[in-house]
Every structure is written in C-alpha cells, then in structure tokens.
Amino acid sequence: MQEIPRKLKSFLSILVALNLLFVGFIIYLLCFKQSNSLQLERIDIKNQDGANRVVISNENHIPKPIIKGKEYQRKMTPAGIIFYDKNGDERGGIAISEYDNMNLNAIAFDYQNADAIGMYAQDNILTNYFKAGISINDKDLSGKPGYNINRINIVTENGNASLVIKDANEIPRLVLKVDSLGVPAIEMYDKEGVVSWKKGD
C-alpha cells in the first residue's frame, strides 16, 4: 500500500487536533454555565510581544492578511479562525463564508507567502451544484505574496471525481478520474497541455 505523503499526513494530524480543540471548547462552554452563553465578535490570542498568534472572528471583524508585516486586501471577508507565526504573519486558517449564492468553506495552511495546502467545500444555495477538494502547492521561491505553484488537486464536482497532477508551470500532466456514472479514465498530457495518451472514458 502506498504511504501517505508526509505533508498530507501532517495536515490531517493538525486537522484532527483542531477538531478536538474545537469540540473541547464547545463542551467547556456548555458545561461552564448551562444558563449562560459567551457571546463575542472577535477573540485575539497574542504572544508576549503582543503579536497575534490566533484570531477567532466573525466576518465583520476578520483581520486583513499579513505577509512580512504588510497588510493585503482579502477577496472575501469570511468568519473563521486565523493562525499566525511568532512575527504576526498569517500562516493559515479556517474560513466560513457566503458569496454570490455559494457557501464557501476552507481550511488552509501556508508557506511564508501563500497557501501550501488547503481543503475546501462549496455548494450553491439555489441549485444542486457542489464541489469539494484538496489542493497542494509548491512554494513560489520568488516570494511573491499571495501566489504559489499549484501541483496537485483532488476534487469531486457534481459527482465527478478526479486527481490532477501538474508540472512546475501548472500545466496538468496526469489526470485520473471517475465520472458520475462510474466510468474511469486516465489521461496524460505533454508540456503544452495537449493529450498525449488516454485510456477509458
């Protein structure tokens, strides 16, 4: 049996730990006083130097992303949890948001400049459309904020499941998929993104 990649294993371990922490926090709140509830819009957990390490916030008070001490605009303003390194730079988080009739939920852990690995789920409020997946990126060594090189995607979209492996130019080179009818296929692409070999489908 093929061994789970170390990066994915670490990501799943952290995800389990976060879930246990969240469940423990909920149990604590429920048991602390059954007649009362704790109602807050934002919680900042800081280190001794005053830098944020964890922020829990609703969508109205979510902080802007910080990379190398500089703030950037968010594409959306979700509610969620944000993790920071000891310098106060964002290193990942959990986001829950709604945009253009879509529920968008994500968990991400970052390199120093942008996402390293992420898990997401989305579905349309008005239709039956849904999509969920895991995305794994290489680090962009140029250090360009907000951008890394996407290499692996594991996706299910409206019943069509696929594994897409890309080269360093983000061109898909190997695709394994099973469609909503259960039909499998394997495709290989050349460096221009043109199909060079195909089986099934």
JSON list of N, CA and C in Angstrom, two decimals, residues 118-163:
[
{"chain": "A", "resi": 118, "resn": "GLY", "atom": "N", "xyz": [-4.57, 23.15, 1.13]},
{"chain": "A", "resi": 118, "resn": "GLY", "atom": "CA", "xyz": [-5.90, 23.59, 1.52]},
{"chain": "A", "resi": 118, "resn": "GLY", "atom": "C", "xyz": [-6.96, 22.53, 1.26]},
{"chain": "A", "resi": 119, "resn": "MET", "atom": "N", "xyz": [-7.98, 22.57, 2.08]},
{"chain": "A", "resi": 119, "resn": "MET", "atom": "CA", "xyz": [-9.15, 21.71, 1.91]},
{"chain": "A", "resi": 119, "resn": "MET", "atom": "C", "xyz": [-10.37, 22.62, 1.83]},
{"chain": "A", "resi": 120, "resn": "TYR", "atom": "N", "xyz": [-11.24, 22.38, 0.86]},
{"chain": "A", "resi": 120, "resn": "TYR", "atom": "CA", "xyz": [-12.37, 23.29, 0.68]},
{"chain": "A", "resi": 120, "resn": "TYR", "atom": "C", "xyz": [-13.64, 22.53, 0.32]},
{"chain": "A", "resi": 121, "resn": "ALA", "atom": "N", "xyz": [-14.77, 23.18, 0.58]},
{"chain": "A", "resi": 121, "resn": "ALA", "atom": "CA", "xyz": [-16.08, 22.65, 0.19]},
{"chain": "A", "resi": 121, "resn": "ALA", "atom": "C", "xyz": [-16.96, 23.83, -0.19]},
{"chain": "A", "resi": 122, "resn": "GLN", "atom": "N", "xyz": [-17.72, 23.67, -1.26]},
{"chain": "A", "resi": 122, "resn": "GLN", "atom": "CA", "xyz": [-18.64, 24.72, -1.67]},
{"chain": "A", "resi": 122, "resn": "GLN", "atom": "C", "xyz": [-19.89, 24.11, -2.29]},
{"chain": "A", "resi": 123, "resn": "ASP", "atom": "N", "xyz": [-21.01, 24.77, -2.08]},
{"chain": "A", "resi": 123, "resn": "ASP", "atom": "CA", "xyz": [-22.24, 24.36, -2.74]},
{"chain": "A", "resi": 123, "resn": "ASP", "atom": "C", "xyz": [-23.12, 25.57, -2.96]},
{"chain": "A", "resi": 124, "resn": "ASN", "atom": "N", "xyz": [-23.94, 25.50, -4.01]},
{"chain": "A", "resi": 124, "resn": "ASN", "atom": "CA", "xyz": [-24.80, 26.61, -4.38]},
{"chain": "A", "resi": 124, "resn": "ASN", "atom": "C", "xyz": [-26.08, 26.56, -3.56]},
{"chain": "A", "resi": 125, "resn": "ILE", "atom": "N", "xyz": [-26.48, 27.72, -3.05]},
{"chain": "A", "resi": 125, "resn": "ILE", "atom": "CA", "xyz": [-27.67, 27.80, -2.22]},
{"chain": "A", "resi": 125, "resn": "ILE", "atom": "C", "xyz": [-28.93, 27.54, -3.03]},
{"chain": "A", "resi": 126, "resn": "LEU", "atom": "N", "xyz": [-28.92, 27.88, -4.33]},
{"chain": "A", "resi": 126, "resn": "LEU", "atom": "CA", "xyz": [-30.12, 27.81, -5.16]},
{"chain": "A", "resi": 126, "resn": "LEU", "atom": "C", "xyz": [-30.19, 26.58, -6.05]},
{"chain": "A", "resi": 127, "resn": "THR", "atom": "N", "xyz": [-29.05, 25.94, -6.31]},
{"chain": "A", "resi": 127, "resn": "THR", "atom": "CA", "xyz": [-29.02, 24.79, -7.21]},
{"chain": "A", "resi": 127, "resn": "THR", "atom": "C", "xyz": [-28.41, 23.59, -6.51]},
{"chain": "A", "resi": 128, "resn": "ASN", "atom": "N", "xyz": [-28.25, 22.49, -7.25]},
{"chain": "A", "resi": 128, "resn": "ASN", "atom": "CA", "xyz": [-27.64, 21.28, -6.70]},
{"chain": "A", "resi": 128, "resn": "ASN", "atom": "C", "xyz": [-26.13, 21.22, -6.91]},
{"chain": "A", "resi": 129, "resn": "TYR", "atom": "N", "xyz": [-25.53, 22.31, -7.38]},
{"chain": "A", "resi": 129, "resn": "TYR", "atom": "CA", "xyz": [-24.09, 22.30, -7.64]},
{"chain": "A", "resi": 129, "resn": "TYR", "atom": "C", "xyz": [-23.30, 22.14, -6.34]},
{"chain": "A", "resi": 130, "resn": "PHE", "atom": "N", "xyz": [-22.26, 21.29, -6.38]},
{"chain": "A", "resi": 130, "resn": "PHE", "atom": "CA", "xyz": [-21.37, 21.15, -5.23]},
{"chain": "A", "resi": 130, "resn": "PHE", "atom": "C", "xyz": [-19.96, 20.81, -5.71]},
{"chain": "A", "resi": 131, "resn": "LYS", "atom": "N", "xyz": [-18.99, 21.15, -4.89]},
{"chain": "A", "resi": 131, "resn": "LYS", "atom": "CA", "xyz": [-17.60, 20.86, -5.19]},
{"chain": "A", "resi": 131, "resn": "LYS", "atom": "C", "xyz": [-16.80, 20.81, -3.89]},
{"chain": "A", "resi": 132, "resn": "ALA", "atom": "N", "xyz": [-15.89, 19.85, -3.79]},
{"chain": "A", "resi": 132, "resn": "ALA", "atom": "CA", "xyz": [-15.02, 19.76, -2.62]},
{"chain": "A", "resi": 132, "resn": "ALA", "atom": "C", "xyz": [-13.68, 19.20, -3.05]},
{"chain": "A", "resi": 133, "resn": "GLY", "atom": "N", "xyz": [-12.63, 19.56, -2.32]},
{"chain": "A", "resi": 133, "resn": "GLY", "atom": "CA", "xyz": [-11.33, 19.05, -2.73]},
{"chain": "A", "resi": 133, "resn": "GLY", "atom": "C", "xyz": [-10.19, 19.41, -1.81]},
{"chain": "A", "resi": 134, "resn": "ILE", "atom": "N", "xyz": [-9.02, 18.92, -2.19]},
{"chain": "A", "resi": 134, "resn": "ILE", "atom": "CA", "xyz": [-7.77, 19.23, -1.51]},
{"chain": "A", "resi": 134, "resn": "ILE", "atom": "C", "xyz": [-6.80, 19.76, -2.56]},
{"chain": "A", "resi": 135, "resn": "SER", "atom": "N", "xyz": [-6.12, 20.84, -2.25]},
{"chain": "A", "resi": 135, "resn": "SER", "atom": "CA", "xyz": [-5.17, 21.46, -3.17]},
{"chain": "A", "resi": 135, "resn": "SER", "atom": "C", "xyz": [-3.80, 21.54, -2.49]},
{"chain": "A", "resi": 136, "resn": "ILE", "atom": "N", "xyz": [-2.74, 21.11, -3.21]},
{"chain": "A", "resi": 136, "resn": "ILE", "atom": "CA", "xyz": [-1.38, 21.11, -2.67]},
{"chain": "A", "resi": 136, "resn": "ILE", "atom": "C", "xyz": [-0.49, 21.93, -3.60]},
{"chain": "A", "resi": 137, "resn": "ASN", "atom": "N", "xyz": [0.25, 22.87, -3.04]},
{"chain": "A", "resi": 137, "resn": "ASN", "atom": "CA", "xyz": [1.07, 23.79, -3.83]},
{"chain": "A", "resi": 137, "resn": "ASN", "atom": "C", "xyz": [2.55, 23.66, -3.51]},
{"chain": "A", "resi": 138, "resn": "ASP", "atom": "N", "xyz": [3.38, 23.94, -4.52]},
{"chain": "A", "resi": 138, "resn": "ASP", "atom": "CA", "xyz": [4.80, 24.19, -4.29]},
{"chain": "A", "resi": 138, "resn": "ASP", "atom": "C", "xyz": [4.95, 25.63, -3.81]},
{"chain": "A", "resi": 139, "resn": "LYS", "atom": "N", "xyz": [6.04, 25.89, -3.10]},
{"chain": "A", "resi": 139, "resn": "LYS", "atom": "CA", "xyz": [6.32, 27.26, -2.69]},
{"chain": "A", "resi": 139, "resn": "LYS", "atom": "C", "xyz": [6.92, 28.03, -3.85]},
{"chain": "A", "resi": 140, "resn": "ASP", "atom": "N", "xyz": [6.39, 29.23, -4.10]},
{"chain": "A", "resi": 140, "resn": "ASP", "atom": "CA", "xyz": [6.96, 30.12, -5.11]},
{"chain": "A", "resi": 140, "resn": "ASP", "atom": "C", "xyz": [8.21, 30.77, -4.50]},
{"chain": "A", "resi": 141, "resn": "LEU", "atom": "N", "xyz": [9.37, 30.35, -4.95]},
{"chain": "A", "resi": 141, "resn": "LEU", "atom": "CA", "xyz": [10.63, 30.80, -4.33]},
{"chain": "A", "resi": 141, "resn": "LEU", "atom": "C", "xyz": [10.94, 32.26, -4.58]},
{"chain": "A", "resi": 142, "resn": "SER", "atom": "N", "xyz": [10.19, 32.89, -5.49]},
{"chain": "A", "resi": 142, "resn": "SER", "atom": "CA", "xyz": [10.38, 34.33, -5.70]},
{"chain": "A", "resi": 142, "resn": "SER", "atom": "C", "xyz": [9.83, 35.13, -4.53]},
{"chain": "A", "resi": 143, "resn": "GLY", "atom": "N", "xyz": [8.96, 34.47, -3.72]},
{"chain": "A", "resi": 143, "resn": "GLY", "atom": "CA", "xyz": [8.40, 35.13, -2.55]},
{"chain": "A", "resi": 143, "resn": "GLY", "atom": "C", "xyz": [7.26, 36.07, -2.85]},
{"chain": "A", "resi": 144, "resn": "LYS", "atom": "N", "xyz": [6.69, 36.00, -4.05]},
{"chain": "A", "resi": 144, "resn": "LYS", "atom": "CA", "xyz": [5.57, 36.86, -4.42]},
{"chain": "A", "resi": 144, "resn": "LYS", "atom": "C", "xyz": [4.40, 36.63, -3.48]},
{"chain": "A", "resi": 145, "resn": "PRO", "atom": "N", "xyz": [3.93, 37.65, -2.76]},
{"chain": "A", "resi": 145, "resn": "PRO", "atom": "CA", "xyz": [2.85, 37.47, -1.80]},
{"chain": "A", "resi": 145, "resn": "PRO", "atom": "C", "xyz": [1.57, 36.97, -2.46]},
{"chain": "A", "resi": 146, "resn": "GLY", "atom": "N", "xyz": [0.92, 36.01, -1.83]},
{"chain": "A", "resi": 146, "resn": "GLY", "atom": "CA", "xyz": [-0.37, 35.53, -2.28]},
{"chain": "A", "resi": 146, "resn": "GLY", "atom": "C", "xyz": [-0.34, 34.56, -3.43]},
{"chain": "A", "resi": 147, "resn": "TYR", "atom": "N", "xyz": [0.85, 34.12, -3.86]},
{"chain": "A", "resi": 147, "resn": "TYR", "atom": "CA", "xyz": [0.90, 33.22, -5.02]},
{"chain": "A", "resi": 147, "resn": "TYR", "atom": "C", "xyz": [1.87, 32.08, -4.77]},
{"chain": "A", "resi": 148, "resn": "ASN", "atom": "N", "xyz": [1.43, 30.87, -5.04]},
{"chain": "A", "resi": 148, "resn": "ASN", "atom": "CA", "xyz": [2.29, 29.69, -5.06]},
{"chain": "A", "resi": 148, "resn": "ASN", "atom": "C", "xyz": [1.94, 28.85, -6.28]},
{"chain": "A", "resi": 149, "resn": "ILE", "atom": "N", "xyz": [2.68, 27.77, -6.49]},
{"chain": "A", "resi": 149, "resn": "ILE", "atom": "CA", "xyz": [2.53, 26.97, -7.71]},
{"chain": "A", "resi": 149, "resn": "ILE", "atom": "C", "xyz": [1.69, 25.75, -7.41]},
{"chain": "A", "resi": 150, "resn": "ASN", "atom": "N", "xyz": [0.49, 25.70, -7.99]},
{"chain": "A", "resi": 150, "resn": "ASN", "atom": "CA", "xyz": [-0.41, 24.58, -7.75]},
{"chain": "A", "resi": 150, "resn": "ASN", "atom": "C", "xyz": [0.08, 23.32, -8.46]},
{"chain": "A", "resi": 151, "resn": "ARG", "atom": "N", "xyz": [0.22, 22.21, -7.71]},
{"chain": "A", "resi": 151, "resn": "ARG", "atom": "CA", "xyz": [0.76, 20.98, -8.27]},
{"chain": "A", "resi": 151, "resn": "ARG", "atom": "C", "xyz": [-0.21, 19.81, -8.24]},
{"chain": "A", "resi": 152, "resn": "ILE", "atom": "N", "xyz": [-1.01, 19.70, -7.18]},
{"chain": "A", "resi": 152, "resn": "ILE", "atom": "CA", "xyz": [-1.89, 18.54, -7.03]},
{"chain": "A", "resi": 152, "resn": "ILE", "atom": "C", "xyz": [-3.27, 19.00, -6.60]},
{"chain": "A", "resi": 153, "resn": "ASN", "atom": "N", "xyz": [-4.30, 18.47, -7.27]},
{"chain": "A", "resi": 153, "resn": "ASN", "atom": "CA", "xyz": [-5.69, 18.73, -6.88]},
{"chain": "A", "resi": 153, "resn": "ASN", "atom": "C", "xyz": [-6.46, 17.42, -6.82]},
{"chain": "A", "resi": 154, "resn": "ILE", "atom": "N", "xyz": [-7.12, 17.20, -5.70]},
{"chain": "A", "resi": 154, "resn": "ILE", "atom": "CA", "xyz": [-8.04, 16.07, -5.55]},
{"chain": "A", "resi": 154, "resn": "ILE", "atom": "C", "xyz": [-9.43, 16.68, -5.43]},
{"chain": "A", "resi": 155, "resn": "VAL", "atom": "N", "xyz": [-10.31, 16.39, -6.38]},
{"chain": "A", "resi": 155, "resn": "VAL", "atom": "CA", "xyz": [-11.58, 17.12, -6.48]},
{"chain": "A", "resi": 155, "resn": "VAL", "atom": "C", "xyz": [-12.74, 16.19, -6.77]},
{"chain": "A", "resi": 156, "resn": "THR", "atom": "N", "xyz": [-13.88, 16.48, -6.16]},
{"chain": "A", "resi": 156, "resn": "THR", "atom": "CA", "xyz": [-15.14, 15.92, -6.61]},
{"chain": "A", "resi": 156, "resn": "THR", "atom": "C", "xyz": [-16.08, 17.09, -6.91]},
{"chain": "A", "resi": 157, "resn": "GLU", "atom": "N", "xyz": [-16.66, 17.09, -8.10]},
{"chain": "A", "resi": 157, "resn": "GLU", "atom": "CA", "xyz": [-17.52, 18.18, -8.54]},
{"chain": "A", "resi": 157, "resn": "GLU", "atom": "C", "xyz": [-18.75, 17.60, -9.22]},
{"chain": "A", "resi": 158, "resn": "ASN", "atom": "N", "xyz": [-19.90, 17.81, -8.60]},
{"chain": "A", "resi": 158, "resn": "ASN", "atom": "CA", "xyz": [-21.16, 17.27, -9.12]},
{"chain": "A", "resi": 158, "resn": "ASN", "atom": "C", "xyz": [-21.07, 15.78, -9.44]},
{"chain": "A", "resi": 159, "resn": "GLY", "atom": "N", "xyz": [-20.39, 15.03, -8.58]},
{"chain": "A", "resi": 159, "resn": "GLY", "atom": "CA", "xyz": [-20.31, 13.58, -8.76]},
{"chain": "A", "resi": 159, "resn": "GLY", "atom": "C", "xyz": [-19.17, 13.11, -9.61]},
{"chain": "A", "resi": 160, "resn": "ASN", "atom": "N", "xyz": [-18.39, 14.02, -10.19]},
{"chain": "A", "resi": 160, "resn": "ASN", "atom": "CA", "xyz": [-17.22, 13.66, -11.00]},
{"chain": "A", "resi": 160, "resn": "ASN", "atom": "C", "xyz": [-15.96, 13.83, -10.16]},
{"chain": "A", "resi": 161, "resn": "ALA", "atom": "N", "xyz": [-15.26, 12.72, -9.90]},
{"chain": "A", "resi": 161, "resn": "ALA", "atom": "CA", "xyz": [-14.07, 12.74, -9.05]},
{"chain": "A", "resi": 161, "resn": "ALA", "atom": "C", "xyz": [-12.81, 12.69, -9.89]},
{"chain": "A", "resi": 162, "resn": "SER", "atom": "N", "xyz": [-11.77, 13.43, -9.45]},
{"chain": "A", "resi": 162, "resn": "SER", "atom": "CA", "xyz": [-10.53, 13.44, -10.24]},
{"chain": "A", "resi": 162, "resn": "SER", "atom": "C", "xyz": [-9.31, 13.72, -9.36]},
{"chain": "A", "resi": 163, "resn": "LEU", "atom": "N", "xyz": [-8.18, 13.23, -9.84]},
{"chain": "A", "resi": 163, "resn": "LEU", "atom": "CA", "xyz": [-6.87, 13.55, -9.28]},
{"chain": "A", "resi": 163, "resn": "LEU", "atom": "C", "xyz": [-6.06, 14.18, -10.41]}
]
